[in-house]
């Protein structure tokens, strides 16, 4: 790829541009959730690896660390993990299909008011399914952890 | 400054908040507020031109055709990139309209931004038909034209409607964090030429196969959401990527060349 001369960075939206996803519809909100849950799950996995590694220090160290997850905040954190992983997986599957060109529609002759073929009902349904699955998984996790 | 000839108490008025900055003078930025009369059909560009004519001629804007054909008047209107000439005040349904320069484009002055980086990315896509022989431009051997069916044309036509207004580039979250990412406009143009049966270039996919290239698109869809011409850049990018991943097969059949003889030209006919 031809190297582009690096001009001034002024007026770049940067990560701040991600913080207001409501301007561009559900697809942008889904993008924001996918990034947010991805970073959250990365933090969780690093913590999880650290947590499981405490077993090398003996059973007491392992159990004392495990008790952290048995608190109110520990349970809420795990419910967040359940919701994030469910949304990230379900929405990720949708994105795998779109990256493969599946479910996007075909190019044609655009007519006013120019509804984009790629932002069709299949994509919106996929996003809603991912959100509903995440909510259902969090609800199930809440029932299991809090015994409601 | 008020103009009494046009100051009518019965007229509806809108508050325009216009971003002001002059990078050349490095004097910082601020917003100026103007009360502008409007009708049902008044566009944001009309209102800005009213400001320039009767209130503050120093407001800098770029515009030309006033009919969404030239792509000059792109700006952030109430937080979303839009063409000022294509956005009616009455459709915004707000009492205040905030006009700011397009994000991800360096500001020159007020609402005028620098498109150099955007056009450089566009040029880097080699946005022209490339063929393996040059006979069609060799006038000594006669001229040629290409045969394309309507179905062949439909594969790329919508992407050729791009007016390079920069709204998609401005809305793209990846562009906002990676200056080397070509952006939706350039990538969609790459698909436009890749899908064209007249184009025989074998290097098109290599141009975008880069860690700052097509793989940085995460299908936020914002580019297609803001496109004023229905180009749908996100569709082009995903279709191009499906070819690069080997999921879609490149079954493009090169367009047949039709020789046009002088006699045929005169008779308004051609020979395949």
Tab-separated table of C-alpha atoms in Angstrom:
chain	number	residue	atom	x	y	z
A	1	UNK	CA	0.000	0.000	0.000
A	2	UNK	CA	1.243	3.427	-0.889
A	3	UNK	CA	2.458	5.243	2.195
A	4	UNK	CA	0.352	8.282	2.896
A	5	UNK	CA	2.168	11.376	4.011
A	6	UNK	CA	1.317	11.896	7.659
A	7	UNK	CA	-0.313	15.271	7.969
A	8	UNK	CA	-1.440	17.082	11.077
A	9	UNK	CA	-3.716	15.079	13.369
A	10	UNK	CA	-5.939	18.030	14.142
A	11	UNK	CA	-9.683	17.417	14.271
A	12	UNK	CA	-9.362	13.628	14.503
A	13	UNK	CA	-12.274	12.184	16.488
A	14	UNK	CA	-10.077	9.519	18.056
A	15	UNK	CA	-11.467	7.156	20.658
A	16	UNK	CA	-13.742	10.002	21.769
A	17	UNK	CA	-15.723	9.388	18.585
A	18	UNK	CA	-16.700	5.966	19.877
A	19	UNK	CA	-18.212	7.388	23.052
A	20	UNK	CA	-21.397	8.630	21.407
A	21	UNK	CA	-22.631	5.727	19.301
A	22	UNK	CA	-26.246	6.898	19.184
A	23	UNK	CA	-25.641	9.209	16.205
A	24	UNK	CA	-25.313	6.474	13.593
A	25	UNK	CA	-27.959	3.857	14.364
A	26	UNK	CA	-27.921	0.341	15.730
A	27	UNK	CA	-24.945	-0.831	13.701
A	28	UNK	CA	-22.709	1.754	15.384
A	29	UNK	CA	-24.101	0.844	18.822
A	30	UNK	CA	-23.333	-2.786	18.046
A	31	UNK	CA	-19.800	-1.793	16.998
A	32	UNK	CA	-19.371	0.094	20.272
A	33	UNK	CA	-20.678	-2.841	22.339
A	34	UNK	CA	-18.430	-5.265	20.446
A	35	UNK	CA	-15.345	-3.160	21.232
A	36	UNK	CA	-16.371	-2.516	24.817
A	37	UNK	CA	-17.134	-6.179	25.552
A	38	UNK	CA	-13.924	-7.218	23.784
A	39	UNK	CA	-11.781	-5.015	26.017
A	40	UNK	CA	-13.771	-6.060	29.094
A	41	UNK	CA	-13.337	-9.763	28.288
A	42	UNK	CA	-9.608	-9.265	27.705
A	43	UNK	CA	-9.322	-7.750	31.185
A	44	UNK	CA	-11.393	-10.634	32.549
A	45	UNK	CA	-9.228	-13.285	30.878
A	46	UNK	CA	-6.035	-11.738	32.248
A	47	UNK	CA	-7.617	-11.724	35.728
A	48	UNK	CA	-8.895	-15.262	35.204
A	49	UNK	CA	-5.446	-16.565	34.270
A	50	UNK	CA	-4.003	-14.835	37.333
A	51	UNK	CA	-6.757	-16.275	39.519
A	52	UNK	CA	-6.255	-19.860	38.350
A	53	UNK	CA	-2.476	-19.502	38.644
A	54	UNK	CA	-2.833	-18.958	42.411
A	55	UNK	CA	-3.331	-22.724	42.785
A	56	UNK	CA	0.436	-23.159	42.504
A	57	UNK	CA	0.623	-21.432	45.911
A	58	UNK	CA	-1.518	-24.098	47.537
A	59	UNK	CA	-5.160	-24.790	48.259
A	60	UNK	CA	-5.528	-21.980	50.815
A	61	UNK	CA	-4.310	-19.328	48.380
A	62	UNK	CA	-6.643	-20.694	45.708
A	63	UNK	CA	-9.685	-20.718	47.990
A	64	UNK	CA	-9.012	-17.281	49.451
A	65	UNK	CA	-8.832	-15.811	45.965
A	66	UNK	CA	-11.950	-17.713	44.907
A	67	UNK	CA	-13.849	-16.101	47.785
A	68	UNK	CA	-13.571	-12.794	45.960
A	69	UNK	CA	-16.068	-14.082	43.425
A	70	UNK	CA	-18.497	-15.101	46.153
A	71	UNK	CA	-19.161	-11.519	47.241
A	72	UNK	CA	-21.979	-9.276	45.945
A	73	UNK	CA	-19.592	-7.374	43.681
A	74	UNK	CA	-17.951	-10.612	42.586
A	75	UNK	CA	-21.339	-11.970	41.511
A	76	UNK	CA	-22.230	-8.766	39.675
A	77	UNK	CA	-18.877	-8.878	37.898
A	78	UNK	CA	-19.491	-12.472	36.810
A	79	UNK	CA	-22.973	-11.547	35.533
A	80	UNK	CA	-21.307	-8.815	33.452
A	81	UNK	CA	-18.844	-11.407	32.126
A	82	UNK	CA	-21.724	-13.693	31.154
A	83	UNK	CA	-23.529	-10.872	29.330
A	84	UNK	CA	-20.366	-9.578	27.613
A	85	UNK	CA	-19.239	-12.997	26.418
A	86	UNK	CA	-22.711	-13.885	25.103
A	87	UNK	CA	-23.108	-10.614	23.189
A	88	UNK	CA	-19.528	-10.704	21.879
A	89	UNK	CA	-19.949	-14.269	20.615
A	90	UNK	CA	-23.396	-13.844	19.040
A	91	UNK	CA	-22.581	-10.492	17.439
A	92	UNK	CA	-19.182	-11.848	16.409
A	93	UNK	CA	-20.858	-14.660	14.482
A	94	UNK	CA	-22.994	-12.050	12.682
A	95	UNK	CA	-19.844	-10.117	11.806
A	96	UNK	CA	-18.083	-13.235	10.511
A	97	UNK	CA	-20.947	-13.691	8.065
A	98	UNK	CA	-20.900	-10.034	7.003
A	99	UNK	CA	-17.126	-10.103	6.498
A	100	UNK	CA	-17.749	-13.036	4.208
A	101	UNK	CA	-20.269	-10.973	2.256
A	102	UNK	CA	-23.247	-13.013	3.509
A	103	UNK	CA	-26.534	-11.359	4.506
A	104	UNK	CA	-25.661	-7.965	3.069
A	105	UNK	CA	-27.750	-7.814	-0.066
A	106	UNK	CA	-26.413	-7.140	-3.535
A	107	UNK	CA	-25.327	-3.956	-5.291
A	108	UNK	CA	-28.001	-2.329	-7.404
A	109	UNK	CA	-29.239	1.010	-8.636
A	110	UNK	CA	-29.856	3.251	-5.626
A	111	UNK	CA	-33.144	5.104	-5.436
A	112	UNK	CA	-34.100	7.920	-3.096
A	113	UNK	CA	-34.233	7.833	-0.060
A	114	UNK	CA	-31.185	5.583	-0.490
A	115	UNK	CA	-31.651	2.961	2.196
A	116	UNK	CA	-28.305	1.106	2.268
A	117	UNK	CA	-28.569	-2.578	1.396
A	118	UNK	CA	-25.876	-3.474	3.921
A	119	UNK	CA	-27.814	-2.011	6.851
A	120	UNK	CA	-30.809	-4.254	6.222
A	121	UNK	CA	-33.262	-5.990	8.557
A	122	UNK	CA	-31.052	-9.098	8.721
A	123	UNK	CA	-28.239	-7.082	10.295
A	124	UNK	CA	-30.580	-5.325	12.709
A	125	UNK	CA	-32.194	-8.646	13.621
A	126	UNK	CA	-28.737	-10.093	14.293
A	127	UNK	CA	-27.885	-7.217	16.611
A	128	UNK	CA	-31.183	-7.553	18.469
A	129	UNK	CA	-30.764	-11.324	18.790
A	130	UNK	CA	-27.284	-10.785	20.280
A	131	UNK	CA	-28.674	-8.226	22.746
A	132	UNK	CA	-31.614	-10.440	23.741
A	133	UNK	CA	-29.357	-13.489	24.159
A	134	UNK	CA	-26.998	-11.435	26.347
A	135	UNK	CA	-29.900	-10.204	28.492
A	136	UNK	CA	-31.289	-13.745	28.826
A	137	UNK	CA	-27.861	-15.124	29.787
A	138	UNK	CA	-27.412	-12.380	32.393
A	139	UNK	CA	-30.871	-13.107	33.775
A	140	UNK	CA	-30.032	-16.825	34.018
A	141	UNK	CA	-26.694	-16.016	35.656
A	142	UNK	CA	-28.433	-13.720	38.131
A	143	UNK	CA	-30.828	-16.528	39.085
A	144	UNK	CA	-27.999	-19.025	39.559
A	145	UNK	CA	-25.650	-16.735	41.507
A	146	UNK	CA	-28.220	-15.035	43.682
A	147	UNK	CA	-30.546	-18.025	43.921
A	148	UNK	CA	-33.666	-15.994	43.161
B	1	UNK	CA	-26.094	42.792	12.600
B	2	UNK	CA	-29.724	42.892	11.440
B	3	UNK	CA	-31.111	43.649	8.065
B	4	UNK	CA	-34.419	45.499	8.400
B	5	UNK	CA	-35.493	44.667	4.857
B	6	UNK	CA	-35.675	41.013	5.749
B	7	UNK	CA	-36.517	41.294	9.430
B	8	UNK	CA	-40.079	40.004	9.591
B	9	UNK	CA	-41.645	39.260	12.975
B	10	UNK	CA	-43.931	36.632	11.487
B	11	UNK	CA	-41.027	34.681	10.073
B	12	UNK	CA	-39.744	31.587	11.837
B	13	UNK	CA	-36.176	31.876	13.068
B	14	UNK	CA	-33.527	29.319	13.810
B	15	UNK	CA	-30.427	29.699	15.932
B	16	UNK	CA	-27.266	28.757	14.068
B	17	UNK	CA	-24.208	27.971	16.175
B	18	UNK	CA	-21.245	28.122	13.838
B	19	UNK	CA	-17.782	26.843	14.719
B	20	UNK	CA	-15.127	29.512	14.226
B	21	UNK	CA	-11.416	28.878	14.055
B	22	UNK	CA	-8.545	30.066	11.910
B	23	UNK	CA	-5.645	27.621	12.069
B	24	UNK	CA	-3.463	30.098	10.210
B	25	UNK	CA	-3.758	32.650	12.989
B	26	UNK	CA	-3.748	30.072	15.792
B	27	UNK	CA	-6.262	32.184	17.693
B	28	UNK	CA	-8.222	29.332	19.268
B	29	UNK	CA	-11.789	28.275	18.529
B	30	UNK	CA	-15.247	29.426	19.549
B	31	UNK	CA	-18.851	29.280	18.353
B	32	UNK	CA	-20.717	32.280	16.956
B	33	UNK	CA	-24.500	32.362	17.244
B	34	UNK	CA	-26.801	33.791	14.575
B	35	UNK	CA	-30.584	34.137	14.431
B	36	UNK	CA	-31.625	33.298	10.881
B	37	UNK	CA	-35.128	33.393	9.341
B	38	UNK	CA	-36.165	30.262	7.480
B	39	UNK	CA	-38.944	28.712	5.466
B	40	UNK	CA	-40.006	25.105	5.087
B	41	UNK	CA	-37.587	24.618	2.214
B	42	UNK	CA	-34.573	26.484	3.624
B	43	UNK	CA	-31.450	24.347	3.788
B	44	UNK	CA	-28.591	24.711	6.255
B	45	UNK	CA	-26.455	25.979	3.369
B	46	UNK	CA	-29.071	28.639	2.580
B	47	UNK	CA	-28.965	29.731	6.227
B	48	UNK	CA	-25.169	29.894	6.242
B	49	UNK	CA	-25.164	31.921	3.028
B	50	UNK	CA	-27.704	34.253	4.663
B	51	UNK	CA	-25.278	34.689	7.554
B	52	UNK	CA	-22.468	35.464	5.100
B	53	UNK	CA	-24.593	37.937	3.158
B	54	UNK	CA	-26.229	39.866	5.982
B	55	UNK	CA	-24.530	39.149	9.295
B	56	UNK	CA	-20.896	38.081	9.110
B	57	UNK	CA	-19.149	37.794	5.747
B	58	UNK	CA	-16.062	36.325	7.372
B	59	UNK	CA	-17.706	32.922	8.017
B	60	UNK	CA	-15.748	30.467	5.856
B	61	UNK	CA	-17.676	27.694	4.080
B	62	UNK	CA	-16.996	25.648	0.972
B	63	UNK	CA	-19.869	25.062	-1.453
B	64	UNK	CA	-20.616	24.968	-5.142
B	65	UNK	CA	-23.582	23.213	-6.737
B	66	UNK	CA	-26.222	23.504	-3.956
B	67	UNK	CA	-27.830	20.268	-5.179
B	68	UNK	CA	-25.843	17.417	-3.585
B	69	UNK	CA	-23.813	16.803	-6.713
B	70	UNK	CA	-20.418	18.352	-6.000
B	71	UNK	CA	-19.882	17.166	-2.432
B	72	UNK	CA	-18.317	20.433	-1.294
B	73	UNK	CA	-20.528	21.504	1.602
B	74	UNK	CA	-20.072	18.524	3.933
B	75	UNK	CA	-20.060	19.511	7.596
B	76	UNK	CA	-21.079	18.182	10.978
B	77	UNK	CA	-24.661	19.306	11.554
B	78	UNK	CA	-25.980	18.636	15.047
B	79	UNK	CA	-23.230	16.085	15.564
B	80	UNK	CA	-23.727	14.100	12.354
B	81	UNK	CA	-21.836	14.563	9.054
B	82	UNK	CA	-24.257	15.835	6.399
B	83	UNK	CA	-24.289	17.909	3.226
B	84	UNK	CA	-25.475	21.402	4.176
B	85	UNK	CA	-27.262	21.796	0.838
B	86	UNK	CA	-29.106	18.512	1.316
B	87	UNK	CA	-30.264	19.154	4.884
B	88	UNK	CA	-33.442	21.139	5.405
B	89	UNK	CA	-33.721	23.116	8.632
B	90	UNK	CA	-37.361	22.073	9.030
B	91	UNK	CA	-36.408	18.390	8.909
B	92	UNK	CA	-33.901	18.711	11.754
B	93	UNK	CA	-36.725	19.599	14.184
B	94	UNK	CA	-34.466	21.476	16.593
B	95	UNK	CA	-34.461	25.121	17.630
B	96	UNK	CA	-30.651	25.331	17.460
B	97	UNK	CA	-28.450	23.976	14.701
B	98	UNK	CA	-24.796	23.462	15.417
B	99	UNK	CA	-22.516	23.578	12.372
B	100	UNK	CA	-18.995	22.263	12.811
B	101	UNK	CA	-16.230	21.188	10.427
B	102	UNK	CA	-16.157	17.556	9.299
B	103	UNK	CA	-14.378	15.422	11.900
B	104	UNK	CA	-11.227	13.538	10.812
B	105	UNK	CA	-10.334	16.299	8.338
B	106	UNK	CA	-7.764	18.915	9.403
B	107	UNK	CA	-9.405	22.313	9.833
B	108	UNK	CA	-8.271	25.146	7.598
B	109	UNK	CA	-10.735	27.777	8.747
B	110	UNK	CA	-14.215	27.701	10.304
B	111	UNK	CA	-16.166	25.033	8.384
B	112	UNK	CA	-13.555	24.520	5.658
B	113	UNK	CA	-11.396	21.421	5.996
B	114	UNK	CA	-8.348	20.031	4.210
B	115	UNK	CA	-9.179	17.079	1.928
B	116	UNK	CA	-5.545	16.299	0.946
B	117	UNK	CA	-5.278	13.129	3.009
B	118	UNK	CA	-8.693	11.938	1.811
B	119	UNK	CA	-7.809	12.441	-1.859
B	120	UNK	CA	-4.375	10.876	-1.390
B	121	UNK	CA	-6.051	7.726	-0.115
B	122	UNK	CA	-8.435	7.829	-3.081
B	123	UNK	CA	-5.534	8.162	-5.538
B	124	UNK	CA	-3.627	5.326	-3.866
B	125	UNK	CA	-6.467	2.988	-4.924
B	126	UNK	CA	-5.609	3.602	-8.612
B	127	UNK	CA	-9.186	4.647	-9.366
B	128	UNK	CA	-9.207	4.098	-13.107
B	129	UNK	CA	-9.763	1.259	-15.562
B	130	UNK	CA	-6.605	-0.750	-16.179
B	131	UNK	CA	-6.332	-3.101	-19.139
B	132	UNK	CA	-3.559	-5.389	-20.306
B	133	UNK	CA	-3.323	-3.877	-23.754
B	134	UNK	CA	-3.613	-0.337	-24.877
B	135	UNK	CA	-5.298	-0.867	-28.221
B	136	UNK	CA	-8.454	0.894	-27.171
B	137	UNK	CA	-6.514	4.106	-26.854
B	138	UNK	CA	-4.402	3.587	-29.954
B	139	UNK	CA	-6.129	5.786	-32.458
B	140	UNK	CA	-3.962	4.500	-35.325
B	141	UNK	CA	-5.546	1.071	-35.016
B	142	UNK	CA	-9.050	2.340	-34.574
B	143	UNK	CA	-10.962	2.777	-31.368
B	144	UNK	CA	-12.673	0.197	-29.219
B	145	UNK	CA	-15.437	0.204	-26.742
B	146	UNK	CA	-16.378	-2.466	-24.194
B	147	UNK	CA	-19.474	-4.575	-24.146
B	148	UNK	CA	-21.125	-4.743	-20.717
B	149	UNK	CA	-24.513	-6.205	-19.950
B	150	UNK	CA	-26.872	-4.344	-17.579
B	151	UNK	CA	-26.049	-7.010	-14.971
B	152	UNK	CA	-22.329	-6.242	-15.331
B	153	UNK	CA	-23.039	-2.546	-14.818
B	154	UNK	CA	-25.218	-3.140	-11.768
B	155	UNK	CA	-22.261	-4.730	-9.961
B	156	UNK	CA	-20.381	-1.451	-9.741
B	157	UNK	CA	-22.757	1.342	-10.740
B	158	UNK	CA	-23.856	2.417	-7.261
B	159	UNK	CA	-20.240	2.737	-6.132
B	160	UNK	CA	-19.494	4.992	-9.102
B	161	UNK	CA	-22.081	7.464	-7.793
B	162	UNK	CA	-19.595	8.564	-5.099
B	163	UNK	CA	-19.218	12.367	-5.091
B	164	UNK	CA	-16.226	12.322	-2.708
B	165	UNK	CA	-17.948	14.526	-0.162
B	166	UNK	CA	-16.022	12.888	2.692
B	167	UNK	CA	-19.038	12.241	4.929
B	168	UNK	CA	-18.270	8.512	5.158
B	169	UNK	CA	-14.620	9.219	5.957
B	170	UNK	CA	-15.771	11.607	8.648
B	171	UNK	CA	-18.213	9.138	10.240
B	172	UNK	CA	-15.850	6.137	10.207
B	173	UNK	CA	-14.626	5.238	13.713
B	174	UNK	CA	-11.518	3.513	12.334
B	175	UNK	CA	-10.407	6.596	10.408
B	176	UNK	CA	-10.715	8.515	13.681
B	177	UNK	CA	-7.963	6.403	15.207
B	178	UNK	CA	-5.808	5.354	12.238
B	179	UNK	CA	-4.647	7.938	9.703
B	180	UNK	CA	-3.208	5.264	7.416
B	181	UNK	CA	-6.558	3.500	7.046
B	182	UNK	CA	-7.783	4.413	3.531
B	183	UNK	CA	-11.338	4.915	4.739
B	184	UNK	CA	-14.683	3.787	3.346
B	185	UNK	CA	-14.640	5.997	0.270
B	186	UNK	CA	-11.307	4.709	-1.030
B	187	UNK	CA	-12.040	1.063	-0.209
B	188	UNK	CA	-15.459	1.225	-1.860
B	189	UNK	CA	-13.802	2.698	-4.953
B	190	UNK	CA	-11.377	-0.212	-4.948
B	191	UNK	CA	-14.361	-2.571	-5.095
B	192	UNK	CA	-15.956	-0.409	-7.781
B	193	UNK	CA	-12.989	-1.027	-10.128
B	194	UNK	CA	-12.448	-4.604	-8.966
B	195	UNK	CA	-16.052	-5.438	-9.928
B	196	UNK	CA	-15.839	-3.674	-13.277
B	197	UNK	CA	-15.488	-6.196	-16.105
B	198	UNK	CA	-13.405	-3.698	-18.114
B	199	UNK	CA	-10.692	-3.668	-15.455
B	200	UNK	CA	-7.977	-6.337	-15.732
B	201	UNK	CA	-5.631	-5.243	-12.961
B	202	UNK	CA	-4.267	-8.129	-10.886
B	203	UNK	CA	-2.948	-5.859	-8.142
B	204	UNK	CA	-6.122	-4.352	-6.773
B	205	UNK	CA	-6.463	-6.723	-3.842
B	206	UNK	CA	-2.762	-6.298	-2.963
B	207	UNK	CA	-3.232	-2.549	-2.604
B	208	UNK	CA	-5.703	-2.936	0.265
B	209	UNK	CA	-4.168	-6.103	1.769
B	210	UNK	CA	-2.325	-4.268	4.513
B	211	UNK	CA	-2.537	-4.117	8.280
B	212	UNK	CA	-3.836	-0.560	7.889
B	213	UNK	CA	-5.963	-1.617	4.932
B	214	UNK	CA	-9.274	-3.385	4.487
B	215	UNK	CA	-8.800	-5.586	7.555
B	216	UNK	CA	-9.215	-2.566	9.827
B	217	UNK	CA	-12.862	-2.177	8.787
B	218	UNK	CA	-15.102	-3.594	11.529
B	219	UNK	CA	-18.406	-2.899	9.813
B	220	UNK	CA	-19.751	-0.144	12.048
B	221	UNK	CA	-21.920	0.796	9.050
B	222	UNK	CA	-21.707	4.534	9.821
B	223	UNK	CA	-20.298	5.260	6.351
B	224	UNK	CA	-23.380	3.869	4.650
B	225	UNK	CA	-25.638	5.583	7.168
B	226	UNK	CA	-24.377	9.080	6.267
B	227	UNK	CA	-23.792	8.629	2.520
B	228	UNK	CA	-26.028	11.151	0.705
B	229	UNK	CA	-25.943	9.290	-2.625
B	230	UNK	CA	-26.772	5.708	-1.625
B	231	UNK	CA	-23.282	4.451	-2.463
B	232	UNK	CA	-23.277	2.108	0.553
B	233	UNK	CA	-19.484	1.908	1.025
B	234	UNK	CA	-19.844	-0.713	3.786
B	235	UNK	CA	-21.388	-3.105	1.260
B	236	UNK	CA	-18.513	-2.630	-1.187
B	237	UNK	CA	-15.920	-3.165	1.530
B	238	UNK	CA	-17.500	-6.368	2.825
B	239	UNK	CA	-17.925	-7.747	-0.708
B	240	UNK	CA	-14.289	-6.952	-1.507
B	241	UNK	CA	-13.181	-8.618	1.715
B	242	UNK	CA	-15.187	-11.749	0.908
B	243	UNK	CA	-13.147	-12.056	-2.311
B	244	UNK	CA	-9.923	-11.546	-0.385
B	245	UNK	CA	-10.905	-14.246	2.098
B	246	UNK	CA	-11.594	-16.596	-0.806
B	247	UNK	CA	-15.243	-17.022	0.182
B	248	UNK	CA	-16.560	-15.327	-2.935
B	249	UNK	CA	-15.071	-16.562	-6.175
B	250	UNK	CA	-13.856	-14.032	-8.667
B	251	UNK	CA	-15.822	-15.190	-11.693
B	252	UNK	CA	-15.456	-11.917	-13.515
B	253	UNK	CA	-15.428	-12.408	-17.283
B	254	UNK	CA	-13.470	-9.614	-18.959
B	255	UNK	CA	-15.647	-7.379	-21.090
B	256	UNK	CA	-15.545	-8.033	-24.817
B	257	UNK	CA	-13.976	-5.315	-26.848
B	258	UNK	CA	-16.032	-3.970	-29.682
B	259	UNK	CA	-14.157	-2.510	-32.570
B	260	UNK	CA	-15.650	0.691	-33.843
B	261	UNK	CA	-14.811	1.373	-37.434
B	262	UNK	CA	-15.167	4.765	-38.964
B	263	UNK	CA	-17.827	3.469	-41.312
B	264	UNK	CA	-19.707	1.901	-38.434
B	265	UNK	CA	-19.394	5.088	-36.477
B	266	UNK	CA	-20.895	7.002	-39.270
B	267	UNK	CA	-23.733	4.525	-39.499
B	268	UNK	CA	-24.139	4.632	-35.687
B	269	UNK	CA	-23.547	0.875	-35.404
B	270	UNK	CA	-20.792	-1.406	-34.102
B	271	UNK	CA	-19.304	-4.807	-34.836
B	272	UNK	CA	-18.616	-7.395	-32.139
